[in-house]
CSV table of C-alpha atoms (C1' of nucleotides) in Angstrom, one decimal:
chain,number,residue,atom,x,y,z
A,30,MET,CA,2.7,15.7,-6.2
A,31,GLU,CA,4.0,14.5,-8.8
A,32,LEU,CA,3.7,11.2,-10.1
A,33,ASN,CA,7.6,10.9,-10.3
A,34,LEU,CA,8.0,11.9,-7.2
A,35,ALA,CA,5.7,9.8,-5.8
A,36,VAL,CA,7.0,6.6,-7.6
A,37,SER,CA,10.1,7.1,-6.3
A,38,SER,CA,8.9,7.4,-2.5
A,39,LEU,CA,7.1,3.8,-2.8
A,40,GLY,CA,10.3,2.9,-4.7
A,41,ALA,CA,12.3,3.5,-1.5
A,42,LEU,CA,9.7,2.0,0.5
A,43,ALA,CA,9.2,-0.6,-0.3
A,44,HIS,CA,12.0,-2.6,1.5
A,45,GLU,CA,11.2,-4.8,4.6
A,46,GLY,CA,15.0,-2.9,6.1
A,47,ARG,CA,14.3,0.6,4.7
A,48,LEU,CA,10.5,0.7,6.1
A,49,SER,CA,11.3,-0.7,9.1
A,50,VAL,CA,14.7,2.5,9.2
A,51,PHE,CA,11.2,4.4,8.5
A,52,ARG,CA,8.8,3.6,10.3
A,53,LEU,CA,10.8,3.5,13.1
A,54,LEU,CA,12.1,7.2,13.1
A,55,VAL,CA,8.5,8.5,11.9
A,56,GLN,CA,7.3,6.5,16.0
A,57,ALA,CA,10.7,8.3,16.4
A,58,GLY,CA,8.9,11.9,16.0
A,59,PRO,CA,10.8,14.9,14.9
A,60,SER,CA,14.2,14.8,17.3
A,61,GLY,CA,15.0,11.2,14.9
A,62,LEU,CA,18.1,9.1,15.9
A,63,PRO,CA,21.7,8.5,15.3
A,64,ALA,CA,22.1,6.2,13.1
A,65,GLY,CA,24.4,4.0,14.4
A,66,GLU,CA,21.2,4.3,16.6
A,67,VAL,CA,18.5,2.6,14.0
A,68,ALA,CA,21.0,-0.2,13.4
A,69,ARG,CA,21.6,-1.4,16.8
A,70,ARG,CA,18.1,-1.4,16.9
A,71,LEU,CA,16.6,-2.6,13.8
A,72,ASP,CA,20.4,-4.9,13.5
A,73,ILE,CA,21.5,-4.0,10.5
A,74,ARG,CA,24.7,-3.7,8.8
A,75,PRO,CA,26.7,-0.1,9.5
A,76,ASN,CA,26.9,0.2,6.0
A,77,THR,CA,23.6,-1.2,4.7
A,78,LEU,CA,21.6,0.8,6.7
A,79,SER,CA,23.7,4.0,5.1
A,80,ALA,CA,22.7,3.0,2.1
A,81,SER,CA,18.7,2.3,3.6
A,82,LEU,CA,19.1,5.7,4.9
A,83,ASN,CA,20.9,7.7,1.5
A,84,ILE,CA,17.8,5.9,-0.4
A,85,LEU,CA,15.2,7.3,2.0
A,86,ASN,CA,16.9,10.9,2.5
A,87,HIS,CA,16.7,10.4,-2.2
A,88,ALA,CA,12.8,10.0,-1.6
A,89,GLY,CA,13.2,12.6,0.2
A,90,LEU,CA,11.7,10.6,3.0
A,91,VAL,CA,14.3,11.8,5.1
A,92,THR,CA,16.0,14.8,6.8
A,93,SER,CA,19.8,14.4,8.5
A,94,ARG,CA,21.5,16.3,10.2
A,95,ARG,CA,25.2,16.4,11.5
A,96,ASP,CA,25.1,16.5,15.9
A,97,GLY,CA,28.7,15.9,16.4
A,98,ARG,CA,30.2,13.0,15.8
A,99,TRP,CA,26.9,10.9,15.4
A,100,ILE,CA,24.7,11.9,12.5
A,101,ILE,CA,20.1,12.1,13.5
A,102,TYR,CA,17.6,11.0,10.6
A,103,ALA,CA,14.9,12.6,11.3
A,104,ALA,CA,11.3,11.0,9.4
A,105,ASN,CA,10.1,13.7,6.5
A,106,PHE,CA,6.2,14.4,8.1
A,107,GLY,CA,5.3,17.3,6.1
A,108,ALA,CA,6.6,14.5,3.1
A,109,MET,CA,5.2,11.5,4.0
A,110,SER,CA,1.5,13.2,5.0
A,111,ASP,CA,2.9,15.1,0.9
A,112,LEU,CA,2.7,10.5,-0.2
A,113,LEU,CA,-0.7,9.8,1.5
A,114,THR,CA,-2.0,12.5,0.2
A,115,PHE,CA,-1.0,12.4,-3.3
A,116,LEU,CA,-2.5,8.6,-2.8
A,117,MET,CA,-6.0,9.0,-1.5
A,118,GLU,CA,-6.6,12.1,-4.4
A,119,ASP,CA,-9.9,10.7,-6.1
A,120,CYS,CA,-10.7,8.0,-3.4
A,121,CYS,CA,-14.4,8.7,-3.7
A,122,GLY,CA,-15.0,8.9,-6.9
A,123,GLY,CA,-17.7,5.8,-6.4
A,124,ALA,CA,-16.2,4.7,-2.8
A,125,PRO,CA,-17.1,6.8,0.6
A,126,GLU,CA,-16.2,3.9,2.6
A,127,VAL,CA,-12.8,3.9,2.0
A,128,CYS,CA,-11.8,7.0,3.6
A,129,ALA,CA,-13.5,6.4,6.3
A,130,PRO,CA,-11.3,4.0,8.0
A,131,LEU,CA,-9.1,6.8,7.4
A,132,ILE,CA,-10.5,9.1,9.6
A,133,ALA,CA,-10.6,6.9,12.3
A,134,VAL,CA,-7.5,6.5,12.6
A,135,ALA,CA,-6.1,9.3,12.0
A,136,SER,CA,-8.7,10.8,15.0
A,137,ALA,CA,-7.6,8.3,16.8
A,138,CYS,CA,-4.4,8.7,16.8
A,139,CYS,CA,-4.2,13.7,15.8
A,140,LEU,CA,-7.7,14.8,16.9
A,141,ALA,CA,-7.4,14.5,21.2
A,142,ALA,CA,-4.3,16.1,20.5
A,143,ASP,CA,-4.8,18.6,18.3
A,144,PRO,CA,-8.2,19.1,17.1
A,145,VAL,CA,-8.7,19.9,13.6
A,146,SER,CA,-10.7,23.0,13.5
B,19,MET,CA,-0.6,-5.6,8.2
B,20,GLU,CA,1.9,-7.5,8.1
B,21,LEU,CA,5.2,-5.0,7.2
B,22,ASN,CA,5.8,-7.7,4.0
B,23,LEU,CA,2.4,-7.1,2.7
B,24,ALA,CA,3.3,-3.7,3.0
B,25,VAL,CA,6.4,-3.7,1.1
B,26,SER,CA,4.3,-5.9,-1.6
B,27,SER,CA,1.9,-3.7,-1.9
B,28,LEU,CA,4.9,-0.3,-2.4
B,29,GLY,CA,6.2,-2.2,-4.8
B,30,ALA,CA,3.4,-2.9,-6.4
B,31,LEU,CA,2.6,0.0,-6.5
B,32,ALA,CA,6.3,2.1,-7.2
B,33,HIS,CA,6.1,2.1,-10.4
B,34,GLU,CA,5.5,4.6,-13.0
B,35,GLY,CA,2.9,2.7,-15.7
B,36,ARG,CA,1.6,0.8,-12.2
B,37,LEU,CA,1.3,4.1,-10.3
B,38,SER,CA,-1.2,5.5,-13.2
B,39,VAL,CA,-4.1,2.1,-13.7
B,40,PHE,CA,-3.8,2.3,-9.9
B,41,ARG,CA,-4.6,5.6,-9.6
B,42,LEU,CA,-6.8,5.6,-12.9
B,43,LEU,CA,-8.6,2.6,-11.6
B,44,VAL,CA,-9.5,4.2,-8.5
B,45,GLN,CA,-11.2,7.2,-10.1
B,46,ALA,CA,-14.0,4.4,-11.4
B,47,GLY,CA,-14.6,4.2,-8.6
B,48,PRO,CA,-16.4,-0.1,-7.7
B,49,SER,CA,-17.6,-0.6,-11.0
B,50,GLY,CA,-14.3,-1.0,-12.8
B,51,LEU,CA,-12.3,-0.8,-15.8
B,52,PRO,CA,-12.0,-3.6,-19.0
B,53,ALA,CA,-8.2,-3.9,-18.9
B,54,GLY,CA,-8.5,-2.6,-22.6
B,55,GLU,CA,-10.1,0.4,-21.8
B,56,VAL,CA,-7.3,0.9,-19.6
B,57,ALA,CA,-3.9,-0.1,-22.0
B,58,ARG,CA,-5.9,2.5,-24.3
B,59,ARG,CA,-6.5,5.3,-21.8
B,60,LEU,CA,-2.5,5.3,-20.5
B,61,ASP,CA,-1.5,4.7,-24.2
B,62,ILE,CA,-0.3,1.0,-23.1
B,63,ARG,CA,0.7,-2.3,-24.8
B,64,PRO,CA,-1.6,-5.3,-23.6
B,65,ASN,CA,0.5,-7.6,-22.6
B,66,THR,CA,2.8,-5.2,-20.1
B,67,LEU,CA,-0.8,-4.5,-19.3
B,68,SER,CA,-1.6,-7.5,-18.2
B,69,ALA,CA,2.0,-7.4,-16.3
B,70,SER,CA,1.0,-4.9,-14.4
B,71,LEU,CA,-2.4,-5.9,-14.0
B,72,ASN,CA,-1.2,-9.7,-12.4
B,73,ILE,CA,1.1,-7.3,-10.0
B,74,LEU,CA,-1.0,-5.3,-9.0
B,75,ASN,CA,-3.7,-7.6,-8.5
B,76,HIS,CA,-0.9,-10.3,-6.6
B,77,ALA,CA,-0.6,-7.7,-4.3
B,78,GLY,CA,-3.9,-7.5,-3.2
B,79,LEU,CA,-4.8,-4.7,-5.0
B,80,VAL,CA,-6.9,-4.7,-7.5
B,81,THR,CA,-9.4,-7.3,-8.9
B,82,SER,CA,-10.8,-9.0,-11.8
B,83,ARG,CA,-13.6,-10.3,-13.6
B,84,ARG,CA,-14.1,-11.9,-16.5
B,85,ASP,CA,-17.5,-10.3,-18.4
B,86,GLY,CA,-18.0,-11.7,-21.3
B,87,ARG,CA,-15.0,-11.6,-23.3
B,88,TRP,CA,-13.8,-8.8,-21.1
B,89,ILE,CA,-12.2,-8.6,-18.1
B,90,ILE,CA,-12.5,-5.8,-15.8
B,91,TYR,CA,-10.1,-4.7,-13.1
B,92,ALA,CA,-11.5,-1.5,-10.3
B,93,ALA,CA,-9.9,-1.3,-7.5
B,94,ASN,CA,-9.5,-3.8,-4.1
B,95,PHE,CA,-10.4,0.1,-2.1
B,96,GLY,CA,-10.3,-2.0,1.3
B,97,ALA,CA,-6.5,-3.6,0.3
B,98,MET,CA,-5.8,1.0,-0.6
B,99,SER,CA,-7.1,1.8,2.8
B,100,ASP,CA,-5.5,-1.3,5.6
B,101,LEU,CA,-2.2,0.4,3.3
B,102,LEU,CA,-2.6,4.1,4.2
B,103,THR,CA,-3.6,3.0,7.7
B,104,PHE,CA,-0.7,0.9,8.0
B,105,LEU,CA,1.3,3.6,6.7
B,106,MET,CA,-0.2,6.3,9.7
B,107,GLU,CA,0.3,4.0,12.8
B,108,ASP,CA,2.1,6.0,14.8
B,109,CYS,CA,2.2,8.5,13.1
B,110,CYS,CA,1.7,10.8,16.0
B,111,GLY,CA,4.4,9.6,18.1
B,112,GLY,CA,5.7,13.7,18.4
B,113,ALA,CA,4.2,14.9,15.3
B,114,PRO,CA,0.5,15.7,15.5
B,115,GLU,CA,0.3,18.0,12.9
B,116,VAL,CA,0.9,15.2,9.8
B,117,CYS,CA,-2.6,14.3,10.3
B,118,ALA,CA,-3.9,17.4,10.0
B,119,PRO,CA,-4.1,17.9,6.2
B,120,LEU,CA,-4.9,13.2,5.4
B,121,ILE,CA,-7.6,14.7,7.3
B,122,ALA,CA,-8.8,18.3,5.8
B,123,VAL,CA,-8.2,15.5,2.6
B,124,ALA,CA,-10.2,12.9,3.7
B,125,SER,CA,-12.7,15.3,4.6
B,126,ALA,CA,-13.6,16.9,2.1
B,127,CYS,CA,-14.2,14.1,0.0
B,128,CYS,CA,-15.7,11.9,2.2
B,129,LEU,CA,-17.6,13.0,5.2
B,130,ALA,CA,-19.7,15.0,2.9
B,131,ALA,CA,-21.2,12.7,1.6
B,132,ASP,CA,-20.8,9.8,4.2
B,133,PRO,CA,-20.1,11.5,7.4
B,134,VAL,CA,-18.3,9.6,10.5
B,135,SER,CA,-20.4,9.2,13.4
C,1,DT,C1',49.3,13.7,17.5
C,2,DC,C1',47.0,9.5,17.6
C,3,DC,C1',43.4,6.3,18.6
C,4,DA,C1',39.1,4.4,18.7
C,5,DT,C1',33.9,5.4,17.5
C,6,DA,C1',30.6,6.7,14.1
C,7,DT,C1',29.2,6.4,9.6
C,8,DT,C1',29.8,6.9,4.6
C,9,DT,C1',31.6,5.4,0.2
C,10,DC,C1',33.6,2.2,-3.1
C,11,DA,C1',33.5,-2.2,-5.8
C,12,DC,C1',32.3,-5.9,-7.2
C,13,DC,C1',28.5,-9.7,-8.2
C,14,DG,C1',23.9,-11.8,-8.0
C,15,DA,C1',19.8,-11.9,-8.5
C,16,DT,C1',15.6,-9.8,-9.3
C,17,DA,C1',12.4,-6.6,-12.2
C,18,DG,C1',10.9,-4.8,-17.0
C,19,DA,C1',10.1,-4.5,-21.3
C,20,DT,C1',9.2,-6.7,-26.1
C,21,DG,C1',7.6,-9.7,-30.0
C,22,DA,C1',5.5,-14.5,-30.7
C,23,DA,C1',2.9,-17.5,-29.8
C,24,DT,C1',-1.8,-19.0,-27.1
C,25,DT,C1',-6.2,-19.6,-25.0
C,26,DA,C1',-10.6,-17.8,-24.4
C,27,DT,C1',-14.9,-15.8,-26.1
C,28,DA,C1',-18.5,-13.4,-29.4
C,29,DT,C1',-20.4,-13.1,-34.1
C,30,DG,C1',-20.9,-14.3,-39.2
D,6,DC,C1',-17.0,-24.2,-38.2
D,7,DA,C1',-14.1,-19.8,-39.7
D,8,DT,C1',-12.3,-15.7,-38.2
D,9,DA,C1',-11.7,-11.9,-35.3
D,10,DT,C1',-11.0,-9.3,-31.2
D,11,DA,C1',-9.8,-9.0,-26.3
D,12,DA,C1',-6.2,-10.9,-23.0
D,13,DT,C1',-3.3,-13.4,-21.4
D,14,DT,C1',1.5,-16.1,-21.2
D,15,DC,C1',6.5,-17.7,-22.5
D,16,DA,C1',11.7,-17.1,-23.3
D,17,DT,C1',14.2,-13.5,-24.1
D,18,DC,C1',17.5,-10.1,-23.2
D,19,DT,C1',19.0,-5.9,-21.2
D,20,DA,C1',18.7,-3.1,-16.5
D,21,DT,C1',19.0,-2.2,-12.3
D,22,DC,C1',18.9,-3.5,-7.3
D,23,DG,C1',21.0,-4.8,-2.5
D,24,DG,C1',24.7,-6.6,-0.1
D,25,DT,C1',29.2,-7.3,1.3
D,26,DG,C1',34.1,-6.4,2.9
D,27,DA,C1',37.4,-3.2,2.4
D,28,DA,C1',39.2,1.4,2.6
D,29,DA,C1',38.0,5.8,3.3
D,30,DT,C1',36.3,10.8,6.1
D,31,DA,C1',34.8,13.3,10.1
D,32,DT,C1',34.7,13.7,15.2
D,33,DG,C1',35.9,13.4,19.9
D,34,DG,C1',38.9,12.5,23.4
D,35,DA,C1',43.5,11.5,25.7
DNA sequence: TCCATATTTCACCGATAGATGAATTATATG
DNA sequence: CATATAATTCATCTATCGGTGAAATATGGA
């Protein structure tokens, strides 16, 4: 990942409303949620939410598809993974203890369901 | 980690100069680097760098200590770990494949040196 | 076709971020 | 004490961000 893409992704997430939206979509999984459902759950006005989703989308963090009169947004898990990987690069230059908690978190939520060989 | 702390941490990193500074400090390890050395390596003016370091410091991402006429900055690896952990929370609601690459990265750089039991 | 619903786009305004030159503080050395 | 170096603080200016009301676009149903 390039520095500038990381900066725009971090900038997209560096906002209370947008971070809440992104986390909600992460929790919702790959099937995503319609914009209106996001607005209702987080109590955000439609036009404000639209601007937020547009910023997250331009940063590559969410995808959108139309389904009838709804537009479904979903977290882009690949982009999320790329960003976190970028932030972790070289994290162990002198401090291997940094990664241990992360491995624990990732393991707790994933390894049980889909173990890494 | 609270949402607002995550937002301020992400905001601190969402800047080309500051992200470069943070990554350099991460690579430098816990012993850190003097401000002037950071400025020289990244070609940033001293006052601009000072503002950047101040923002990273207020977000809790770097620490500072004076050593003679130098002020040594170091990445706060605990805060970094907390932030990444926060971003990964609930990441597997429906997509366990998200975490696999992260585990791989973390494992590659850490497990060899300090295996998680 | 007409209307209701879902979502976006637009124009505007106030607030905040970011860079800079100049001045200031702190430390070491002769 | 005088001077040079390291780093910060301050004042200022410009650019961008973020939210809002109003209007526009798109879809489905009567």
